[in-house]
PDB file of C-alpha atoms in Angstrom:
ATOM      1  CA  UNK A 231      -3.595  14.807  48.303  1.00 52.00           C
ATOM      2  CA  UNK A 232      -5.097  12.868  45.168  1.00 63.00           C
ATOM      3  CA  UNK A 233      -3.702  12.741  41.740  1.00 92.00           C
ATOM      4  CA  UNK A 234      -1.092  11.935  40.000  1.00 96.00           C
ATOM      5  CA  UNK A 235       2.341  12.386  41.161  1.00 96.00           C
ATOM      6  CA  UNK A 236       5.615  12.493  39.028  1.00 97.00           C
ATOM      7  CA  UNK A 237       8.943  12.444  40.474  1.00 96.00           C
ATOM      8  CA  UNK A 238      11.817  14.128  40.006  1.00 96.00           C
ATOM      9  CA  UNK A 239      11.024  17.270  39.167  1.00 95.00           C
ATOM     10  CA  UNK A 240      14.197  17.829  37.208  1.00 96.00           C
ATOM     11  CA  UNK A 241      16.631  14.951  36.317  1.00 94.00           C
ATOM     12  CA  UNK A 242      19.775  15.207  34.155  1.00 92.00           C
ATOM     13  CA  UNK A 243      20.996  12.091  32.261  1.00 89.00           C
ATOM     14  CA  UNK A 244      24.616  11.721  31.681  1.00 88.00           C
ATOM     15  CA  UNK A 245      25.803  10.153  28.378  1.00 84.00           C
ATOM     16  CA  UNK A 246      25.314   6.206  27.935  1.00 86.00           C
ATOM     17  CA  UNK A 247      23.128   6.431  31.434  1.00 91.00           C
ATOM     18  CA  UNK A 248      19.600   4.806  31.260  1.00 94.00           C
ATOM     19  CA  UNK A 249      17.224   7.120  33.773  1.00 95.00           C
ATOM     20  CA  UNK A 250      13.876   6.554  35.180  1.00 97.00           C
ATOM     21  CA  UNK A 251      10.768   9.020  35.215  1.00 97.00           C
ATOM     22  CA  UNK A 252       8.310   8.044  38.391  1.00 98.00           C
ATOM     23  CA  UNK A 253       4.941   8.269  37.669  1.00 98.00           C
ATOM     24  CA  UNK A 254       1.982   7.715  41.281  1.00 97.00           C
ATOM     25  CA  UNK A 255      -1.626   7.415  40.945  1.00 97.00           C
ATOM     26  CA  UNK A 256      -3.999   7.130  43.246  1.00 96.00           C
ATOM     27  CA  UNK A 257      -6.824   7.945  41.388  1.00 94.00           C
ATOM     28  CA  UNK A 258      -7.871   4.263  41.083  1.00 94.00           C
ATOM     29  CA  UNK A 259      -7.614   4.998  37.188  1.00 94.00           C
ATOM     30  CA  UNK A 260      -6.851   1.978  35.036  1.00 93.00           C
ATOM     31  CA  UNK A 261      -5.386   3.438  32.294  1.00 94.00           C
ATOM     32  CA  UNK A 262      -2.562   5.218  32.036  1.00 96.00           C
ATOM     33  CA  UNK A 263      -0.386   7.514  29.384  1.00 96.00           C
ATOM     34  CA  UNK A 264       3.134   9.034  28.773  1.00 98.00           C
ATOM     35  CA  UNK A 265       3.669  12.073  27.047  1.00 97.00           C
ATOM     36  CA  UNK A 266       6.635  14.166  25.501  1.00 97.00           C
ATOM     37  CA  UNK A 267       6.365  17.821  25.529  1.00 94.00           C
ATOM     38  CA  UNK A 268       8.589  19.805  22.905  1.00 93.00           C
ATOM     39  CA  UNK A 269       8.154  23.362  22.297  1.00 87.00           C
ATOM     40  CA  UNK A 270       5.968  24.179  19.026  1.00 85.00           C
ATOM     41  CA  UNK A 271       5.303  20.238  18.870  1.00 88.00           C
ATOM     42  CA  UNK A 272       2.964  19.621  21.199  1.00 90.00           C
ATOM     43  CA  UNK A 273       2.378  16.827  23.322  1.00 94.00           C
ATOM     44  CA  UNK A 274       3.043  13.108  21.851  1.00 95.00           C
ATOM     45  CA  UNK A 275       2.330   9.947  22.863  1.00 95.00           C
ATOM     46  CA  UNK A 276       4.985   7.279  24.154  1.00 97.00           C
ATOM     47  CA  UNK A 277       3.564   4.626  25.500  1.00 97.00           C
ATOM     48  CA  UNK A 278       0.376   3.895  27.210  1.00 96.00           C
ATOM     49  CA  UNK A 279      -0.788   1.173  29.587  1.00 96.00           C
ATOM     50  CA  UNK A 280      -4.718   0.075  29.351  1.00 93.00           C
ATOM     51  CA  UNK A 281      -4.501  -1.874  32.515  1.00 93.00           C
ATOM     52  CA  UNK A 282      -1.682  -3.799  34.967  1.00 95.00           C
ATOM     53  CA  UNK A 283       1.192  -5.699  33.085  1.00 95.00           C
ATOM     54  CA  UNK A 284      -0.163  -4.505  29.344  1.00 95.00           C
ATOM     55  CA  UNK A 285       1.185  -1.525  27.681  1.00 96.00           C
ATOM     56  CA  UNK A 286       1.197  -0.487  24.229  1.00 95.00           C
ATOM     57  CA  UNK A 287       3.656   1.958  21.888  1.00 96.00           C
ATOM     58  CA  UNK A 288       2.409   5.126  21.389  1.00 94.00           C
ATOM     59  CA  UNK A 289       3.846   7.381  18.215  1.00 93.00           C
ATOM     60  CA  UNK A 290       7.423   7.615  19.326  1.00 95.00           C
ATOM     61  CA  UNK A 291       8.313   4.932  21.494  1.00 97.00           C
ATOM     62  CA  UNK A 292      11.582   4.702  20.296  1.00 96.00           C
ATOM     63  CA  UNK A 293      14.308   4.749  23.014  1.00 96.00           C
ATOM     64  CA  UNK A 294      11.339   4.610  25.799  1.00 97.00           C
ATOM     65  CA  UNK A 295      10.192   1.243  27.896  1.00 97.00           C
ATOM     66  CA  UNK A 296       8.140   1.123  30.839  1.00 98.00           C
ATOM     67  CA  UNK A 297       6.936  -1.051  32.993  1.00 97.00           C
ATOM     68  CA  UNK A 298       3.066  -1.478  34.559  1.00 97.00           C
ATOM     69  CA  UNK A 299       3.695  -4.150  37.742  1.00 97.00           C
ATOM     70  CA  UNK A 300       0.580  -2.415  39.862  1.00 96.00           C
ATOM     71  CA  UNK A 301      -2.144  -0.228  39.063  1.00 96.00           C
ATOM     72  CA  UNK A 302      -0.358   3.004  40.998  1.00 97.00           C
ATOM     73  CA  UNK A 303       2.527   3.281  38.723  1.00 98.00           C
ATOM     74  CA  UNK A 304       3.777   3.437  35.410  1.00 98.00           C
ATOM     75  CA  UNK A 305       7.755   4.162  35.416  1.00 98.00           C
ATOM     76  CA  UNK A 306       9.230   5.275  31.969  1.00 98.00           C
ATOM     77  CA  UNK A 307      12.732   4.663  31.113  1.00 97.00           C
ATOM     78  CA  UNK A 308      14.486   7.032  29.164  1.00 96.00           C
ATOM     79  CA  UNK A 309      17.312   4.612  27.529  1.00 94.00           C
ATOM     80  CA  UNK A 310      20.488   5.298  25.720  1.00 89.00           C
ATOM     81  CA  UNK A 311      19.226   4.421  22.741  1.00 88.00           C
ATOM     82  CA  UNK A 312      17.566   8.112  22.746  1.00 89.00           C
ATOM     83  CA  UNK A 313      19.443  10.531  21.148  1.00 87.00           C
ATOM     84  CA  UNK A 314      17.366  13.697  21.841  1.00 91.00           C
ATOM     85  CA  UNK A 315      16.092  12.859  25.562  1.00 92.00           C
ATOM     86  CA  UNK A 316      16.031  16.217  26.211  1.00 94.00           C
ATOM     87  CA  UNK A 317      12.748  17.066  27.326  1.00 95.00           C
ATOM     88  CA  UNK A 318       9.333  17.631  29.051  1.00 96.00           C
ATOM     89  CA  UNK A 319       7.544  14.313  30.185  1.00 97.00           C
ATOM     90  CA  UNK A 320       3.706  14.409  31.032  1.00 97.00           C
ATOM     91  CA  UNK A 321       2.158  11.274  32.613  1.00 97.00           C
ATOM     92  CA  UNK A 322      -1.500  10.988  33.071  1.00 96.00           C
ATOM     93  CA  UNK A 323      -4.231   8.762  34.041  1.00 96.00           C
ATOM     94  CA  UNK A 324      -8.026   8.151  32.568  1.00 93.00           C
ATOM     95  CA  UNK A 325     -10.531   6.428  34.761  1.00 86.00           C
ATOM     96  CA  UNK A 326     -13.391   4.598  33.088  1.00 80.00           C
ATOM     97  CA  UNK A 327     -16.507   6.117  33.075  1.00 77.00           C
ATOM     98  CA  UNK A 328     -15.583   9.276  31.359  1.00 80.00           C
ATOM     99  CA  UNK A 329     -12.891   9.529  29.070  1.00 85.00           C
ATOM    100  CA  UNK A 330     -11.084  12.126  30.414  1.00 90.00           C
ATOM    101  CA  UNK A 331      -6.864  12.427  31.314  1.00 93.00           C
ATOM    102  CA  UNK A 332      -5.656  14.015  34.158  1.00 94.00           C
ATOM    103  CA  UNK A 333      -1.973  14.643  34.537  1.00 96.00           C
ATOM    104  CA  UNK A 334       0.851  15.091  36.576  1.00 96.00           C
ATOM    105  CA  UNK A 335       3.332  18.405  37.009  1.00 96.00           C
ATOM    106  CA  UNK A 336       5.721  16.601  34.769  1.00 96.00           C
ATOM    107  CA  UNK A 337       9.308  16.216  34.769  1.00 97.00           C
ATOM    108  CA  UNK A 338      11.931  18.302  33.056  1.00 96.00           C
ATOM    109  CA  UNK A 339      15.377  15.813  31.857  1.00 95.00           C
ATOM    110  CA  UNK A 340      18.109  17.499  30.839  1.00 93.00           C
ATOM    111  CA  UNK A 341      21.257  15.535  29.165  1.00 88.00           C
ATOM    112  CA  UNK A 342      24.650  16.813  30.643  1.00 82.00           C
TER     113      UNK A 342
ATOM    114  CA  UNK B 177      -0.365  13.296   8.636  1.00 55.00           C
ATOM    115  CA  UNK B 178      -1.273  15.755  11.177  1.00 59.00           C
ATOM    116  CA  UNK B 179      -4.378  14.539  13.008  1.00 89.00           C
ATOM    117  CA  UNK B 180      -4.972  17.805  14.738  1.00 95.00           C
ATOM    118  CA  UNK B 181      -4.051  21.693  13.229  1.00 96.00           C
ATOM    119  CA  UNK B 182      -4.372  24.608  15.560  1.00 97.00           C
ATOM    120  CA  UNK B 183      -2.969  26.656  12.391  1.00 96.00           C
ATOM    121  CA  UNK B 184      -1.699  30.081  15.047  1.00 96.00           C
ATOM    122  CA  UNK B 185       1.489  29.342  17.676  1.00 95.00           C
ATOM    123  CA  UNK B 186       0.762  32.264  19.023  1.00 97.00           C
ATOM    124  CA  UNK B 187      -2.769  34.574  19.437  1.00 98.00           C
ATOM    125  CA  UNK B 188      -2.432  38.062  21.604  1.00 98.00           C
ATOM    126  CA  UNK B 189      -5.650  40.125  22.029  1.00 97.00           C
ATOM    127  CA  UNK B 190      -6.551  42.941  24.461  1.00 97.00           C
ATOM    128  CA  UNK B 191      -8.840  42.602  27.768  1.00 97.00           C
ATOM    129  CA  UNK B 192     -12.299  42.839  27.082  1.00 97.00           C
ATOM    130  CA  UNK B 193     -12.016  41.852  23.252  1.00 98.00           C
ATOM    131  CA  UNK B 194     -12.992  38.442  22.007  1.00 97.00           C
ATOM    132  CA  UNK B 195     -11.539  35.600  21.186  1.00 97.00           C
ATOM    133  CA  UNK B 196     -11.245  32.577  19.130  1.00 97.00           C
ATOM    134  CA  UNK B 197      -8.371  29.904  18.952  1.00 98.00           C
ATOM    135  CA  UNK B 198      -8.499  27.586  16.202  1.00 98.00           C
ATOM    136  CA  UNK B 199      -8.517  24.048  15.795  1.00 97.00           C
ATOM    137  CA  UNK B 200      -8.937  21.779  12.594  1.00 96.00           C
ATOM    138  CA  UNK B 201      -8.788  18.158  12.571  1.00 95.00           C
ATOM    139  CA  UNK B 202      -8.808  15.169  10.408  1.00 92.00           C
ATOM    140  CA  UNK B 203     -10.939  11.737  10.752  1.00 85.00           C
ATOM    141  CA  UNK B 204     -13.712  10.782   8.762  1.00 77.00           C
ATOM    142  CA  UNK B 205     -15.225   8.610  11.535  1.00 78.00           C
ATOM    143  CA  UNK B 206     -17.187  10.302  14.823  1.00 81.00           C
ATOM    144  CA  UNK B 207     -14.596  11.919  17.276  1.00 85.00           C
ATOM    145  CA  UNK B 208     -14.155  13.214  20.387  1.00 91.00           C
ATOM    146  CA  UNK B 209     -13.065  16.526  20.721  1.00 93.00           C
ATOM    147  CA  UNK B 210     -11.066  18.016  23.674  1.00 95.00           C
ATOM    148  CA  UNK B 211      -9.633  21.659  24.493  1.00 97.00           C
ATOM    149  CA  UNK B 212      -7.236  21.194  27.233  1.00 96.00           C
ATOM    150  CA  UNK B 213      -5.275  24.636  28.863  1.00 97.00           C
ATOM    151  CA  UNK B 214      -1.848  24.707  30.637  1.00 95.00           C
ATOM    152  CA  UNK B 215      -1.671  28.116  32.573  1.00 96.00           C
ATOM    153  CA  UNK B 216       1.947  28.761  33.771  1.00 93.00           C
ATOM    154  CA  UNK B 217       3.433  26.938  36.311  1.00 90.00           C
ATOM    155  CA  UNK B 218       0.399  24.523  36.578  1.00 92.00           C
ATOM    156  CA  UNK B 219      -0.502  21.498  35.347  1.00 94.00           C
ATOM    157  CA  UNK B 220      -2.077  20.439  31.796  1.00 95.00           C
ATOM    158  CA  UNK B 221      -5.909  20.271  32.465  1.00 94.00           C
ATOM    159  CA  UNK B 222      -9.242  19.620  30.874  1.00 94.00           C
ATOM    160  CA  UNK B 223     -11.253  23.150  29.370  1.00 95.00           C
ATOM    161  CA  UNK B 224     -14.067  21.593  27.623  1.00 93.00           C
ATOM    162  CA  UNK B 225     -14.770  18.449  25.908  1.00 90.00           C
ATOM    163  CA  UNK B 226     -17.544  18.659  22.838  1.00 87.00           C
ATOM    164  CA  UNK B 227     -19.529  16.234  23.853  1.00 83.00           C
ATOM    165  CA  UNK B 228     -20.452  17.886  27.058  1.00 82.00           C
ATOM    166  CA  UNK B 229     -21.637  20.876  25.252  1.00 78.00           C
ATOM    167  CA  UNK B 230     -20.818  23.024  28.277  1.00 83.00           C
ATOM    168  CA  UNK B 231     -19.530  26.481  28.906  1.00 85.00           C
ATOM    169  CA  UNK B 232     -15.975  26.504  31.226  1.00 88.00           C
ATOM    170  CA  UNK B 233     -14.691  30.190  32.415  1.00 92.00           C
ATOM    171  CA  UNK B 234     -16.824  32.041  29.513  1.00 93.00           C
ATOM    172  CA  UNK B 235     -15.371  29.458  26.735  1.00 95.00           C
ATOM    173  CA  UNK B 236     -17.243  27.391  24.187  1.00 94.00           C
ATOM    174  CA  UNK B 237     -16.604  25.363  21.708  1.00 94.00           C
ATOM    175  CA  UNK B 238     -19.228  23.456  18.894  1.00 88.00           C
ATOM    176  CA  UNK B 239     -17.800  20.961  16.881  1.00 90.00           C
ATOM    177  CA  UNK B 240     -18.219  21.619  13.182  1.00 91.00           C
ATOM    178  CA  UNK B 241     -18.593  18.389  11.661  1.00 88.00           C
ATOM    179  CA  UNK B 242     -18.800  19.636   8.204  1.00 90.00           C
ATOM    180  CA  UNK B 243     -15.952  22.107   8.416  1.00 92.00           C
ATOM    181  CA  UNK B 244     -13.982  19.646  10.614  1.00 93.00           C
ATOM    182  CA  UNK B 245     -13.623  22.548  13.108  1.00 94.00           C
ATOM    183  CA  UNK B 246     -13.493  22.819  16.900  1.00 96.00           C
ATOM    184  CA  UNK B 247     -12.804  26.101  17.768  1.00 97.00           C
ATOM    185  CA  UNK B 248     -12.451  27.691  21.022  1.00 97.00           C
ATOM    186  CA  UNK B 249     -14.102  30.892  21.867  1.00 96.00           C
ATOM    187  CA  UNK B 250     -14.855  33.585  24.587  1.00 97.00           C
ATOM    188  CA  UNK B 251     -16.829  36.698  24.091  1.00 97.00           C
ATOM    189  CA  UNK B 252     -14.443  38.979  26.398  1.00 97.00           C
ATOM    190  CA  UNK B 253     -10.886  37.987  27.247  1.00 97.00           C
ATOM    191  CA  UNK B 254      -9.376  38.334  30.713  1.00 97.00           C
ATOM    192  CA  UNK B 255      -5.948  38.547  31.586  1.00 97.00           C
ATOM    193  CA  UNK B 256      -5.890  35.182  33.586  1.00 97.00           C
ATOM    194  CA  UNK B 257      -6.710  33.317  30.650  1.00 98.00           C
ATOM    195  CA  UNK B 258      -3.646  33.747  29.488  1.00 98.00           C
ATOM    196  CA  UNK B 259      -1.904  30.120  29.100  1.00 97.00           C
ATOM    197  CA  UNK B 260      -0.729  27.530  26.335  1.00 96.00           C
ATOM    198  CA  UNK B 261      -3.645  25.866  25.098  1.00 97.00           C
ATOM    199  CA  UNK B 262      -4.334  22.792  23.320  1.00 97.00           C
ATOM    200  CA  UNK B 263      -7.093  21.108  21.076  1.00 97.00           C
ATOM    201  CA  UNK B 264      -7.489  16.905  21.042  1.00 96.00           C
ATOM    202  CA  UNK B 265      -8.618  14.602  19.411  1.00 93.00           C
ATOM    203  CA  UNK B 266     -10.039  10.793  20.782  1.00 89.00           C
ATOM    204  CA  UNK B 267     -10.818   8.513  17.653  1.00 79.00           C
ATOM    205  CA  UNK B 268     -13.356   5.785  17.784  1.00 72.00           C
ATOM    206  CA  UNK B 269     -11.345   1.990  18.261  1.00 70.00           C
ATOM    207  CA  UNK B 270      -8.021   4.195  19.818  1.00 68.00           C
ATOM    208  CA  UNK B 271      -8.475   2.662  23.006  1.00 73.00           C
ATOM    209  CA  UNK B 272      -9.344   6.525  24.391  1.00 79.00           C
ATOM    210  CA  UNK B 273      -6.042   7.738  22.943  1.00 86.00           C
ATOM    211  CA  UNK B 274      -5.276  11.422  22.652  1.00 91.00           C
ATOM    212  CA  UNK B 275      -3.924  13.315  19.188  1.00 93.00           C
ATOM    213  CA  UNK B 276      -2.535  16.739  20.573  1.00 95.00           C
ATOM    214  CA  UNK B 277      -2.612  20.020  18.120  1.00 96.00           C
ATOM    215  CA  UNK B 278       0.892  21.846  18.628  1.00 95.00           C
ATOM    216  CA  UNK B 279      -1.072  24.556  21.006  1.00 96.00           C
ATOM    217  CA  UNK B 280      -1.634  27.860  21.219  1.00 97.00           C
ATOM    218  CA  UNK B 281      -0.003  30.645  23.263  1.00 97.00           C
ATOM    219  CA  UNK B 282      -2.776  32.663  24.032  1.00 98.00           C
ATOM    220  CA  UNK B 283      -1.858  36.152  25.552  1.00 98.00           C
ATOM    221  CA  UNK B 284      -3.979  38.759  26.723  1.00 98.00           C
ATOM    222  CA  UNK B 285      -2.955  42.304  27.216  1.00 97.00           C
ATOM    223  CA  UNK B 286      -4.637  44.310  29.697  1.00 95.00           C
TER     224      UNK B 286
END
């Protein structure tokens, strides 16, 4: 099955607790993107990765890092420094001829 | 400032009846314009990008450089269009990054 995988599903982050949103492609696809999804905000960018081991901020990178070791995956880290984790992440991947992102089912973290 | 204004959270219209979902942006250079849809419990994916100037499940879309407009439309709404839906926005020198509007819920009765 091709595409772009993100695991868990659901996570829940306890207070103080640093947690870590999978994100698989195997879509041979260069770059790659992370998303928030709040309701009535739409989505916004956290970080994005143009190609392996380089990876720039997007608008609220705050309290976010990731990591971009092979071309497959792009792991965010949800840190303690974010207050208001609670929310709907969205990876996806672009390949380079058109510029088009696909993206993942997402996962839903939830701060006990 | 907001890159990307799809002014109505929510749209409802009956089955057969048109449609049009609204979507303003701000750049001064040449963008690329996106309408991606999110029908429930599936995944965000591409409608219709402006440059390809095609026509995806009965929807167009013509970018209106002069209005700064990229509205979505479709002459008769069905009931399985009914999803969140979002317009984008690529700007030349972003590195192919993508400016979401806040979306729009679009419903339709039958």
């Amino acid at each position: 099955d091709g595409g772009i995988t993100q695991s868990p599903k659901y996570l829940f982050r306890k207070e103080g607790q640093n947690v870590t949103l999978s994100c698989e492609q195997n879509l041979n696809h260069d770059a790659m993107y992370w998303y928030r999804q709040d309701p009535g905000q739409g989505l916004r960018l956290i970080y994005y990765s143009q190609i392996v081991n380089d990876f720039q901020k997007g608008d609220i990178a705050e309290g976010y890092s990731v990591s971009r070791e092979k071309k497959e995956s792009f792991p965010l880290t949800v840190t303690s420094a974010q207050k208001n984790p609670t929310a709907f992440y969205l990876c996806a991947s672009r390949g380079a001829a058109k510029n088009i992102q696909y993206f993942g089912a997402g996962t839903r973290l939830s701060v006990l | 400032a907001q890159r990307v204004t799809q002014p109505e959270k929510l749209l409802s219209v009956f089955k057969g009846a048109p449609v049009e979902l609204k979507c303003n942006y701000s750049y001064s250079g040449s963008p690329e314009l996106f309408w991606y849809v999110q029908y429930s419990r599936q995944r965000l994916q591409l409608l219709l990008r402006h440059i390809s100037r095609e026509s995806i499940k009965g929807f167009t879309a013509d970018l209106n450089k002069g209005e700064t407009s990229f509205h979505l439309k479709k002459p008769f709404a069905q009931e399985e269009d009914s999803a969140m839906y979002y317009c984008a926005l690529s700007e030349e020198g972003s590195n192919y990054k993508l400016t979401f509007g806040k979306g729009t819920l679009l419903t339709v009765n039958p």
